[in-house]
Amino acid sequence: MYSFKNDYSVGAHPHILKALSETNDTVQPGYGEDAYSRQAADLIREKLQSPAAGVYFVSGGTQANLTVISSVLKPYQSVISAASGHINHHETGAIEATGHRIEALPAADGKLTPALIGDYLGTAMEVHMRMPKLVYISNSTEVGTHYTKAELAALWEFCREKKLYLFMDGARLASGLDAGDIGFPDLARYTDVFYIGGTKNGALLGEAIVINNPSLDEDFAYNLKMRGALLAKGRILGIQFAELFRDDLYFKIGAHLNRTAARLTEGIRALGFGFSTDSKTNQIFPILPFAVIRELERKYDFYVWEKRDDGKAVVRLVTNWAITDAIVEQFIADLGECAATT
Amino acid sequence: MYSFKNDYSVGAHPHILKALSETNDTVQPGYGEDAYSRQAADLIREKLQSPAAGVYFVSGGTQANLTVISSVLKPYQSVISAASGHINHHETGAIEATGHRIEALPAADGKLTPALIGDYLGTAMEVHMRMPKLVYISNSTEVGTHYTKAELAALWEFCREKKLYLFMDGARLASGLDAGDIGFPDLARYTDVFYIGGTKNGALLGEAIVINNPSLDEDFAYNLKMRGALLAKGRILGIQFAELFRDDLYFKIGAHLNRTAARLTEGIRALGFGFSTDSKTNQIFPILPFAVIRELERKYDFYVWEKRDDGKAVVRLVTNWAITDAIVEQFIADLGECAATT
Amino acid sequence: MYSFKNDYSVGAHPHILKALSETNDTVQPGYGEDAYSRQAADLIREKLQSPAAGVYFVSGGTQANLTVISSVLKPYQSVISAASGHINHHETGAIEATGHRIEALPAADGKLTPALIGDYLGTAMEVHMRMPKLVYISNSTEVGTHYTKAELAALWEFCREKKLYLFMDGARLASGLDAGDIGFPDLARYTDVFYIGGTKNGALLGEAIVINNPSLDEDFAYNLKMRGALLAKGRILGIQFAELFRDDLYFKIGAHLNRTAARLTEGIRALGFGFSTDSKTNQIFPILPFAVIRELERKYDFYVWEKRDDGKAVVRLVTNWAITDAIVEQFIADLGECAATT
Amino acid sequence: MYSFKNDYSVGAHPHILKALSETNDTVQPGYGEDAYSRQAADLIREKLQSPAAGVYFVSGGTQANLTVISSVLKPYQSVISAASGHINHHETGAIEATGHRIEALPAADGKLTPALIGDYLGTAMEVHMRMPKLVYISNSTEVGTHYTKAELAALWEFCREKKLYLFMDGARLASGLDAGDIGFPDLARYTDVFYIGGTKNGALLGEAIVINNPSLDEDFAYNLKMRGALLAKGRILGIQFAELFRDDLYFKIGAHLNRTAARLTEGIRALGFGFSTDSKTNQIFPILPFAVIRELERKYDFYVWEKRDDGKAVVRLVTNWAITDAIVEQFIADLGECAATT
C-alpha cells in the first residue's frame, strides 16, 4: 500500500546512502568536529553567501526547535507562533518543557503577519504577562502554504522595530523555497536563525540549524550538548548535508516534491474536487466525500485531516523524494474510479 | 593517524550499512511504528527473556539519560551517581536542565555499592534536601571497570529495600557484559531500566532504552516526543538494532572490543608500564612518561587523561569495532620503540 | 483617593494584627511546624469535615498555583484552564516555567464545563500532544462569576470519568462561596485540591492549600521547600489562618465583600448603566461612557478593563474587607453626579 | 523551653509590629508599587551610597536565591558554591529545579577563595561540562564564619578577571557585617547582587534583593512574578524594611545577635569546652560530651550538628533578636551544672 501520509515514509536518497558507505572507514573526531561536518557547514555558508553564519547539525525537528528556542529566550520570555505551528500543536509541549510559554495566534492560512503580531503585542507588554521575544514561523507551513519574499521581509522589518527575534522552522524548507520567490541567501538576510530540514527532504535524519545573528550564536554548542542534541558520530549528519548541498541535491529534491504534488493537485481538481488551502508545496489538502475516502483507503495510506458536516472531509496528501510520476498518475486514476463508483 | 581516542571514530559495521541499503525503498510508518523497530524490540525482548519489557530507540546517550531520568523522578527527587558518572561529568548539566539534582558520590573505581549509597542516605532523608530516588550506574564504567553479577544483584536488593529505582547506562554495555559474568537476561532481573548502547558498538547512531519496571513504562513515549528523542524516520534505529540482535552481532562486537583492548594491555604491560585502573573492557588507562607520550602523539590520537607530578601521565586508549590485530600490534611495536628512544 | 482597584489595597483585618501581636513573643519551631500552623490546619479540616486533608500555608496565589500544578503533573502532562484563568493570563508564565503547558479554552463567562473540556479532549489524546491531566478552575472567577454546587459536582463527575484531577484556585474563595450554594465541606468532596485565599480576604498575606486526594498529598512538603514556598517563620501564616477560621471571620469577610459589591451594583444599575458580566461576587464590571470614567478617575482608583467602540468601556470595581457603606454610598452619589454633568 | 535552634523562633521586633499597625488603614497600590516599598528601597540605596541599585522585596531566602540565580544564568551555565552553601545543602534542590547545576567546592570554613575557584575552573571550561558563570557566597556563612573586606575584594577582583558574577546570600547579613570590617556600601562595590535578610534579623518575613550590576537588573521584576515571589500586598515587606533601615535598626539587631553569641562563647569556653569553628557571628558551634548534651536538652532546644567518635558532638547555638542577657547567663549556668554532674 503506497503512503501519502508524510514525507518520511521511505529511506534516504541513494546519493546519501552512497556517501555514507564511501566514507564509512575514515577515522574522524566525534561530536561534530569531523571533516564532513565542517565541509557541510562551509557549503551551506557558501550557498547562503554568509561566511560568518553558525551552522549546527541535530537529529530532528523537535530537537532543533527546543534547542534554538530555549537558547534564545530568557526565562521570562515567550515565543509567538501561529496556532497551527508545529511547536504549538504537535511537539508534546517540548517548548513548555524548557520553561517557555507559546503565545499562539490564530492564523487561517498558517502564516503570521505584522498585523497579527502587532495586535497581540498591544495586549501583552507588562510584568504580569510573559514578555514575547521571539517569532516562530514555518516555511512551508503546516497547512501547505508558503511565505513570499515580501511577506518575510515585512515580518523581518517588523521584528527589528519591535526588538523581536525571528526564527524559521525549515522542516520543509526546500519545498517552501521552491514554491515561492525567497532565495536561499534571503534566509541569512531576513531571519535571526532558521533550520534546514533534512529528514523530510531525502536524508536518513538530520536538520541543520543556521544562526545568522552573532549574539545568538555565542556558546550555542553548550545548549546542543545539554539538550542531548550533539551526536557522538556527528559525521553521519555532516556526510548527509555535504551530499545535499554539494550539487544542489537539496533544492532538486524540493522541486521534485512540489512538482509531483502539483500534478496531484491538477488531477484531483480535474476530477471536480476542491481544496481547503491553496498549496503550492508538497502537502495538499483536497476535500473528498466520505465514501470516496473509504474506497481510497483500501489502496493508499493518508491522513483524514478534518471531518466536515456535509459528508465530506479534508484529507492530507504528502509527496516524498521517492515518489514517481507513475505512482501519481495511478493515484489520480484510482481516485477517478472511486469517484465514479461511489 | 589512527585514533584510540574513542569508540565512535569510524562509521558503522558493514552489516548495518547493508541493512540500511536493503530496506531503503520500503514504505513504513514514522515515529518508531515501523516494522523494523517492532522487530528489533521483539528480538531484544527475546534475548532478555522478558516478553513485557518496554523497548524504545533514541539517537544518543545523553538523550537516553535525560529522557529516562526525568521520566522516573518526581520534581523533588534526585539521582545518585558516582562522581565519575557520565551524567555528572560530561553531559553539560543535561540532567539538571530537566530540573533534577545529581547526588555525586566519590567512588575510586567508578562503581557504586550499597555501602556508599547507604552512607549517603543516612545524611539525606528530610524535607530540606532533595529526596534521592534513583541510582544511576554505568556498565562498563567511565574508568573502564565493570560490575560483576554479584555486585549488580547486591545493588538491586539494596535498592528494593530502600525503595530506590536502579538505572544502568549501557553506552558501553556489550564491552561491560563481555568483561564480566552478567548475562543479558540478568539486566531484566536486576535493573528497573537500562539502555543498550549502539553508537559505541558498531551502529551509525542509536541507543535502545529497555524498561523492565511496568510502572516506569506507562506513557513513556510522551516523554520521548517531548524531549525531542522521537525520530520521524524511526526506522533507521530499528533497522540497526534488528541487525545487531538478529545474530548476536551486538555481543560479537563487544567481544572484539575487549579482546583487542586486552592484547593492548598485555603488550603495554610487557613493555614495563603500569595502569591506573584494572580494566577488562575496551577502555584502558596506561601510565606513560611525558616524553613517550609526546613521541606517540605523532602517530596516534588519544586522550591524556590525567597528568601526574612524577613526569608521567595516565592516557586513555579505546578500541572500536573496526580495529584490527595489525593496528594493535603496530601500536605496541611503536610504543616499544618510543620507550626505547626516550 | 479611594481605590476600587483590587482586594489587597489595605492592610490586614484588625483581628489578625491583634493575633500577630499577642503571639509575637512565644518561641516556636520554624517551617510550619509551629503550634499556630497546626491549629489553623486543624480548624480548616474541622470546617471541611475532612480529618485527613493535607493543609499547607504559602505566601501567595501564584506560589500556590505553581507549586500545586507542578506537583500534580508528570512532565508530559498539561493543565486545562479557561483562557481567562489567572494562570493563563496574569502569572507571567509561572506554570510554563515549571515545564507544563496550559491548554486554554475560551469560556465567555470564565467557567469551564464538561462540554467545553470534552470537546477539547476529543482533539487531544495522542503522543504528539501534551496529555491533559488536571483541570484548573477559579471560584470566584476572574470575571466575577461563580460556580454553583451543581456545576461543580458535574465537573467533578466528569473529571472522575476522564481520569482528570480537579483543582480550584480559591484566591477569592470566600466571595465565591458566599455568592452561591457551594458549602465549605463540598470542596473536600468535589475537588482533588484547592486553596483558600487569605491575601484578598483580610490577611496580610497567605493562602492555605488543601489536598483532598491522598495520592497528591504524598511528600508535598518537598515541593513547597523546592519552590521557595516554605517560610522560615511559618507561624505568621498559621496565626492568620487560625484567626480567620476560629470564629468564621473568613466567611464573614466574604459576605461583607459581596454585600458591598451588591449595593454598588444596585446603585450603578439604578443610574441606568449596564454590566458586562452578571456578578454576585466582589468584582463587578459596569459599562460606562469614557466621559464619565474620566470624571470618576479624579476621585477613585479602578481599572479600565476593556475599551469598546461605542465610546464606552468596561471598568472593574473590587470591594475589600475594609470598605464601608459610607464609601459605597459616596461612590454611587459621585457616579450619579458625573453621569449628570457629562 | 528556650530555643537556640535558629534565628526565626520568635515573632518580629516590636518596632516592626508597630509600623504594620500604624500603616494598616492606608490605601496603597499592590505588587510592590506602594509608597512604603519605594521608601524602603530609597533608604537602602542611600545607606549603600548607590542611587541606581535595583531593590526588590521577596518573602524568603530560598525564593531570593532561586529567583536571582535563575535570572543571572543562561540555561547552560552553573553556579559555584561552597559545599556547605545553603543552596547546595538545605534548599531541596531549588536551584536545580530551575535547570541549573551547582558546582560544589569543599571549603573547610564555608568560605570560597580565588584559589579554590581557580582550581575548579582549571578543570571545567569545555562544551561537555556546564559553564560556571556565577559565584555564590554566604555572609555570614552556614558554619558561622564571615568574610573580611580584603577577602571579599579579592573574590570580586578574581570574578572580574574570570568574567564571573558574584552573588552574596545575606540571610544573616547583619551578623556577618557586624562581625567583620565590610561596610554596607562595600556591598555595592564588591558584589553584582546580594540580598539583605530580614527573616533572621527581626522581621516577620522578607528579604531585600539588591542588584548592583545594571545588566542583571533589566526586566528583573518579570522573574519575580514568574517565580511566585511578587506579593500582592507588597506593602508588608516595604513597611518592614523601611522600619529596619530608617534608624539603623537592622544593624543594631545584628550587633545584638553577635554580642549575645560572643557572651555565650566566652562562658562556654570558660567551662573548658572547645568549638568546631571560630565564629564571631550569631551561630556558634561548641563541642560537648553526649552526656552533657542529653542533660542540656531537657531545658533547651538546639541542633546536634555532627556526632564525633570520641563521645562528643558539635552542637549549634543560634541567638535571635529577642534573646536577653538573662537567658544567656542562665544557659551558661545550666551548662556549668550539667558539666559538673555528668
Short mmCIF file of C-alpha atoms in Angstrom, two decimals, chain B:
data_model
loop_
_atom_site.label_atom_id
_atom_site.label_comp_id
_atom_site.label_asym_id
_atom_site.label_seq_id
_atom_site.Cartn_x
_atom_site.Cartn_y
_atom_site.Cartn_z
CA MET B 1 46.79 8.96 12.00
CA TYR B 2 44.99 6.19 13.81
CA SER B 3 42.69 7.11 16.68
CA PHE B 4 42.41 5.40 20.04
CA LYS B 5 40.50 8.42 21.27
CA ASN B 6 37.05 6.89 21.48
CA ASP B 7 34.76 4.16 20.19
CA TYR B 8 32.93 6.35 17.69
CA SER B 9 35.68 7.45 15.33
CA VAL B 10 34.66 5.30 12.37
CA GLY B 11 31.32 4.64 10.68
CA ALA B 12 29.02 1.64 11.10
CA HIS B 13 29.65 -2.08 10.94
CA PRO B 14 29.24 -3.21 7.29
CA HIS B 15 26.23 -5.40 8.15
CA ILE B 16 24.43 -2.31 9.34
CA LEU B 17 25.17 -0.29 6.24
CA LYS B 18 24.00 -3.22 4.16
CA ALA B 19 20.73 -3.47 6.09
CA LEU B 20 20.10 0.25 5.65
CA SER B 21 20.60 -0.12 1.89
CA GLU B 22 18.44 -3.19 1.51
CA THR B 23 15.48 -1.70 3.37
CA ASN B 24 15.76 1.77 1.90
CA ASP B 25 12.86 1.58 -0.56
CA THR B 26 10.20 0.07 1.66
CA VAL B 27 7.37 2.34 2.75
CA GLN B 28 6.95 2.45 6.52
CA PRO B 29 5.09 4.44 9.17
CA GLY B 30 7.03 7.07 11.08
CA TYR B 31 7.96 7.68 14.71
CA GLY B 32 9.01 4.16 15.62
CA GLU B 33 5.82 2.46 14.40
CA ASP B 34 7.69 0.80 11.53
CA ALA B 35 8.13 -2.95 11.11
CA TYR B 36 11.88 -2.83 11.72
CA SER B 37 11.58 -1.11 15.07
CA ARG B 38 8.93 -3.60 16.14
CA GLN B 39 11.15 -6.46 15.02
CA ALA B 40 14.19 -5.06 16.82
CA ALA B 41 12.19 -4.62 20.02
CA ASP B 42 10.96 -8.21 19.76
CA LEU B 43 14.49 -9.53 19.27
CA ILE B 44 15.70 -7.63 22.32
CA ARG B 45 12.80 -8.87 24.45
CA GLU B 46 13.51 -12.40 23.31
CA LYS B 47 17.22 -12.25 24.19
CA LEU B 48 16.25 -10.74 27.53
CA GLN B 49 13.67 -13.49 28.10
CA SER B 50 11.35 -10.69 29.10
CA PRO B 51 8.30 -10.52 26.85
CA ALA B 52 6.74 -7.49 28.55
CA ALA B 53 9.72 -5.14 28.59
CA GLY B 54 9.21 -1.71 27.01
CA VAL B 55 11.80 -1.03 24.27
CA TYR B 56 12.39 2.45 22.78
CA PHE B 57 15.04 3.71 20.40
CA VAL B 58 16.73 7.11 20.67
CA SER B 59 19.58 8.80 18.88
CA GLY B 60 22.23 9.13 21.62
CA GLY B 61 23.35 8.53 25.17
CA THR B 62 22.71 11.95 26.69
CA GLN B 63 19.25 11.84 25.13
CA ALA B 64 18.66 8.42 26.69
CA ASN B 65 19.91 9.50 30.09
CA LEU B 66 17.96 12.73 30.32
CA THR B 67 14.73 11.23 29.00
CA VAL B 68 14.83 8.24 31.34
CA ILE B 69 15.89 10.11 34.46
CA SER B 70 13.41 12.96 34.05
CA SER B 71 10.60 10.48 33.44
CA VAL B 72 11.36 8.39 36.53
CA LEU B 73 11.79 11.18 39.08
CA LYS B 74 9.18 13.41 40.65
CA PRO B 75 10.17 17.09 40.68
CA TYR B 76 11.69 16.97 44.18
CA GLN B 77 13.63 13.76 43.68
CA SER B 78 17.30 13.33 42.82
CA VAL B 79 19.51 10.74 41.17
CA ILE B 80 22.53 9.18 42.86
CA SER B 81 25.61 8.73 40.67
CA ALA B 82 29.29 8.00 41.08
CA ALA B 83 31.14 11.31 40.81
CA SER B 84 32.79 9.90 37.69
CA GLY B 85 29.39 9.05 36.16
CA HIS B 86 28.82 10.37 32.65
CA ILE B 87 25.72 12.34 33.69
CA ASN B 88 27.71 14.09 36.38
CA HIS B 89 30.83 14.91 34.44
CA HIS B 90 30.34 15.08 30.73
CA GLU B 91 26.78 15.96 29.82
CA THR B 92 26.80 19.75 30.32
CA GLY B 93 24.28 19.58 33.11
CA ALA B 94 21.68 17.82 30.95
CA ILE B 95 20.04 16.22 33.99
CA GLU B 96 19.93 19.46 35.96
CA ALA B 97 18.41 21.11 32.89
CA THR B 98 15.40 18.84 33.41
CA GLY B 99 15.18 20.12 37.00
CA HIS B 100 16.91 17.34 38.91
CA ARG B 101 19.86 17.29 41.23
CA ILE B 102 22.60 14.68 40.94
CA GLU B 103 23.94 13.40 44.24
CA ALA B 104 27.54 12.62 43.25
CA LEU B 105 29.32 10.08 45.44
CA PRO B 106 33.10 9.68 45.18
CA ALA B 107 33.96 6.13 44.06
CA ALA B 108 37.57 5.37 43.27
CA ASP B 109 36.79 2.65 40.73
CA GLY B 110 33.72 4.35 39.25
CA LYS B 111 31.33 1.85 40.81
CA LEU B 112 28.55 2.42 43.34
CA THR B 113 27.96 -0.02 46.20
CA PRO B 114 25.23 -0.46 48.83
CA ALA B 115 27.70 0.80 51.43
CA LEU B 116 28.45 4.02 49.54
CA ILE B 117 24.78 4.72 48.90
CA GLY B 118 23.77 3.73 52.41
CA ASP B 119 26.22 6.20 53.94
CA TYR B 120 24.79 8.93 51.79
CA LEU B 121 21.16 8.07 52.58
CA GLY B 122 21.99 8.34 56.27
CA THR B 123 22.58 12.06 55.79
CA ALA B 124 19.82 12.83 53.34
CA MET B 125 16.24 11.95 54.23
CA GLU B 126 14.44 15.13 55.21
CA VAL B 127 12.37 17.81 53.58
CA HIS B 128 15.10 20.43 53.25
CA MET B 129 17.10 18.14 50.98
CA ARG B 130 16.23 16.54 47.68
CA MET B 131 14.81 13.05 48.09
CA PRO B 132 17.12 10.54 46.38
CA LYS B 133 15.03 8.05 44.37
CA LEU B 134 17.09 6.68 41.51
CA VAL B 135 20.52 5.05 41.39
CA TYR B 136 22.44 5.54 38.15
CA ILE B 137 25.30 3.20 37.28
CA SER B 138 27.31 2.74 34.09
CA ASN B 139 28.45 -0.67 32.85
CA SER B 140 31.18 -0.67 31.77
CA THR B 141 32.08 2.43 33.78
CA GLU B 142 33.73 5.64 32.65
CA VAL B 143 37.05 4.38 34.08
CA GLY B 144 37.00 1.02 32.35
CA THR B 145 35.78 -1.13 35.24
CA HIS B 146 32.71 -3.37 35.11
CA TYR B 147 30.16 -4.78 37.53
CA THR B 148 30.02 -8.45 38.45
CA LYS B 149 26.70 -10.24 38.68
CA ALA B 150 27.06 -10.43 42.47
CA GLU B 151 27.69 -6.68 42.68
CA LEU B 152 24.71 -5.89 40.48
CA ALA B 153 22.42 -8.25 42.40
CA ALA B 154 23.52 -6.70 45.70
CA LEU B 155 22.79 -3.20 44.40
CA TRP B 156 19.40 -4.38 43.17
CA GLU B 157 18.49 -5.91 46.54
CA PHE B 158 19.62 -2.78 48.32
CA CYS B 159 17.56 -0.56 46.00
CA ARG B 160 14.44 -2.72 46.58
CA GLU B 161 14.90 -2.41 50.31
CA LYS B 162 15.39 1.37 50.18
CA LYS B 163 12.66 1.92 47.59
CA LEU B 164 15.13 3.27 45.04
CA TYR B 165 14.99 2.64 41.30
CA LEU B 166 18.10 1.27 39.56
CA PHE B 167 19.10 2.50 36.09
CA MET B 168 22.07 1.21 34.11
CA ASP B 169 23.70 3.40 31.46
CA GLY B 170 24.78 0.92 28.84
CA ALA B 171 26.61 3.20 26.43
CA ARG B 172 29.34 0.53 26.58
CA LEU B 173 27.11 -2.37 27.58
CA ALA B 174 28.50 -5.02 25.21
CA SER B 175 32.01 -4.43 26.48
CA GLY B 176 30.79 -4.39 30.09
CA LEU B 177 28.89 -7.66 29.76
CA ASP B 178 31.71 -9.40 27.89
CA ALA B 179 34.18 -8.42 30.63
CA GLY B 180 32.19 -10.00 33.43
CA ASP B 181 29.61 -12.62 34.36
CA ILE B 182 26.38 -10.67 33.96
CA GLY B 183 24.14 -12.37 31.40
CA PHE B 184 21.92 -10.29 29.14
CA PRO B 185 18.74 -11.66 30.81
CA ASP B 186 20.15 -10.59 34.19
CA LEU B 187 19.59 -6.99 33.09
CA ALA B 188 15.84 -7.61 33.05
CA ARG B 189 16.07 -9.11 36.52
CA TYR B 190 18.39 -6.67 38.26
CA THR B 191 17.55 -3.22 36.87
CA ASP B 192 14.38 -1.16 36.58
CA VAL B 193 15.57 0.35 33.35
CA PHE B 194 18.75 0.24 31.27
CA TYR B 195 19.87 1.15 27.81
CA ILE B 196 21.78 -0.72 25.13
CA GLY B 197 24.41 1.47 23.53
CA GLY B 198 24.61 1.24 19.76
CA THR B 199 26.74 4.28 18.88
CA LYS B 200 29.85 2.88 20.60
CA ASN B 201 29.22 -0.68 19.46
CA GLY B 202 29.01 -0.64 15.68
CA ALA B 203 25.91 1.40 14.88
CA LEU B 204 25.79 4.69 12.99
CA LEU B 205 23.88 6.03 15.94
CA GLY B 206 21.27 4.88 18.40
CA GLU B 207 20.60 3.53 21.86
CA ALA B 208 17.80 1.19 22.91
CA ILE B 209 16.10 2.02 26.20
CA VAL B 210 14.64 -1.03 27.95
CA ILE B 211 12.12 -0.50 30.74
CA ASN B 212 11.66 -3.54 32.95
CA ASN B 213 9.52 -1.93 35.64
CA PRO B 214 5.99 -1.60 34.22
CA SER B 215 5.18 1.38 36.43
CA LEU B 216 8.00 3.32 34.73
CA ASP B 217 6.85 2.25 31.27
CA GLU B 218 3.45 3.95 31.39
CA ASP B 219 3.15 6.72 28.81
CA PHE B 220 6.92 6.73 28.28
CA ALA B 221 6.55 7.63 24.59
CA TYR B 222 5.20 11.04 25.58
CA ASN B 223 8.49 11.77 27.30
CA LEU B 224 10.42 10.72 24.20
CA LYS B 225 8.48 13.06 21.97
CA MET B 226 8.64 15.92 24.47
CA ARG B 227 12.44 15.70 24.77
CA GLY B 228 12.95 15.64 21.00
CA ALA B 229 14.05 11.99 21.14
CA LEU B 230 11.47 10.51 18.76
CA LEU B 231 12.89 10.36 15.24
CA ALA B 232 10.46 10.79 12.34
CA LYS B 233 12.32 8.11 10.37
CA GLY B 234 12.49 5.88 13.45
CA ARG B 235 13.10 3.02 11.03
CA ILE B 236 16.81 3.84 10.85
CA LEU B 237 17.18 2.93 14.53
CA GLY B 238 15.01 -0.16 14.23
CA ILE B 239 16.93 -1.43 11.20
CA GLN B 240 20.24 -1.12 13.02
CA PHE B 241 19.16 -2.77 16.26
CA ALA B 242 17.44 -5.59 14.37
CA GLU B 243 20.75 -6.21 12.63
CA LEU B 244 22.71 -6.04 15.89
CA PHE B 245 20.47 -8.53 17.67
CA ARG B 246 19.45 -10.92 14.85
CA ASP B 247 22.63 -12.98 15.02
CA ASP B 248 24.29 -11.67 18.16
CA LEU B 249 26.36 -9.14 16.23
CA TYR B 250 25.99 -6.84 19.23
CA PHE B 251 27.74 -9.27 21.56
CA LYS B 252 30.34 -10.27 18.98
CA ILE B 253 31.40 -6.66 18.58
CA GLY B 254 31.65 -6.31 22.38
CA ALA B 255 33.94 -9.34 22.48
CA HIS B 256 36.10 -7.88 19.70
CA LEU B 257 36.43 -4.59 21.57
CA ASN B 258 37.60 -6.33 24.72
CA ARG B 259 39.88 -8.83 23.00
CA THR B 260 41.79 -6.11 21.18
CA ALA B 261 41.98 -3.99 24.32
CA ALA B 262 43.29 -6.97 26.29
CA ARG B 263 46.02 -7.53 23.71
CA LEU B 264 46.95 -3.84 24.03
CA THR B 265 47.08 -4.19 27.81
CA GLU B 266 49.25 -7.26 27.60
CA GLY B 267 51.68 -5.61 25.17
CA ILE B 268 51.93 -2.40 27.18
CA ARG B 269 52.46 -4.29 30.41
CA ALA B 270 55.18 -6.40 28.76
CA LEU B 271 56.97 -3.13 27.99
CA GLY B 272 57.05 -2.40 31.69
CA PHE B 273 54.28 0.20 32.02
CA GLY B 274 51.58 0.20 34.70
CA PHE B 275 47.90 1.17 34.62
CA SER B 276 45.74 3.47 36.73
CA THR B 277 42.75 1.11 36.82
CA ASP B 278 42.36 -2.60 36.31
CA SER B 279 40.26 -2.69 33.15
CA LYS B 280 38.97 -5.76 31.27
CA THR B 281 36.90 -3.57 28.95
CA ASN B 282 37.65 -1.57 25.82
CA GLN B 283 38.93 1.49 27.68
CA ILE B 284 42.39 1.08 29.19
CA PHE B 285 44.44 3.60 31.15
CA PRO B 286 48.21 3.05 30.93
CA ILE B 287 50.65 5.36 32.73
CA LEU B 288 53.37 6.66 30.42
CA PRO B 289 56.24 9.15 30.72
CA PHE B 290 55.60 12.56 29.11
CA ALA B 291 58.43 12.02 26.65
CA VAL B 292 56.93 8.77 25.43
CA ILE B 293 53.51 10.36 25.11
CA ARG B 294 54.92 13.19 23.01
CA GLU B 295 56.52 10.72 20.62
CA LEU B 296 53.42 8.55 20.43
CA GLU B 297 51.22 11.53 19.63
CA ARG B 298 52.99 11.90 16.31
CA LYS B 299 51.41 8.66 15.11
CA TYR B 300 48.29 8.16 17.20
CA ASP B 301 45.38 10.13 18.51
CA PHE B 302 44.33 9.50 22.16
CA TYR B 303 43.43 11.39 25.33
CA VAL B 304 45.92 12.40 28.00
CA TRP B 305 43.61 11.68 30.90
CA GLU B 306 45.43 12.90 33.98
CA LYS B 307 48.85 14.46 34.45
CA ARG B 308 50.91 13.30 37.42
CA ASP B 309 53.67 15.08 39.28
CA ASP B 310 56.34 12.47 38.52
CA GLY B 311 56.78 13.25 34.82
CA LYS B 312 54.15 10.75 33.82
CA ALA B 313 50.51 10.85 32.80
CA VAL B 314 47.59 8.48 32.55
CA VAL B 315 46.41 8.16 28.96
CA ARG B 316 43.16 6.61 27.74
CA LEU B 317 43.15 4.15 24.87
CA VAL B 318 39.84 2.96 23.44
CA THR B 319 39.24 0.24 20.87
CA ASN B 320 36.44 0.35 18.30
CA TRP B 321 34.59 -2.26 16.18
CA ALA B 322 36.88 -1.69 13.19
CA ILE B 323 40.24 -2.01 14.88
CA THR B 324 42.38 -4.85 13.53
CA ASP B 325 45.01 -7.04 15.15
CA ALA B 326 47.54 -5.46 12.81
CA ILE B 327 46.84 -1.98 14.16
CA VAL B 328 47.14 -3.24 17.72
CA GLU B 329 50.47 -4.96 17.05
CA GLN B 330 51.78 -1.90 15.24
CA PHE B 331 50.84 0.30 18.19
CA ILE B 332 52.66 -1.97 20.64
CA ALA B 333 55.71 -2.01 18.40
CA ASP B 334 55.64 1.77 18.07
CA LEU B 335 55.26 2.21 21.81
CA GLY B 336 58.22 -0.09 22.39
CA GLU B 337 60.27 1.98 20.03
CA CYS B 338 59.25 5.27 21.66
CA ALA B 339 60.10 3.84 25.06
CA ALA B 340 63.49 2.68 23.87
CA THR B 341 64.46 6.01 22.33
CA THR B 342 63.30 8.47 25.01
#
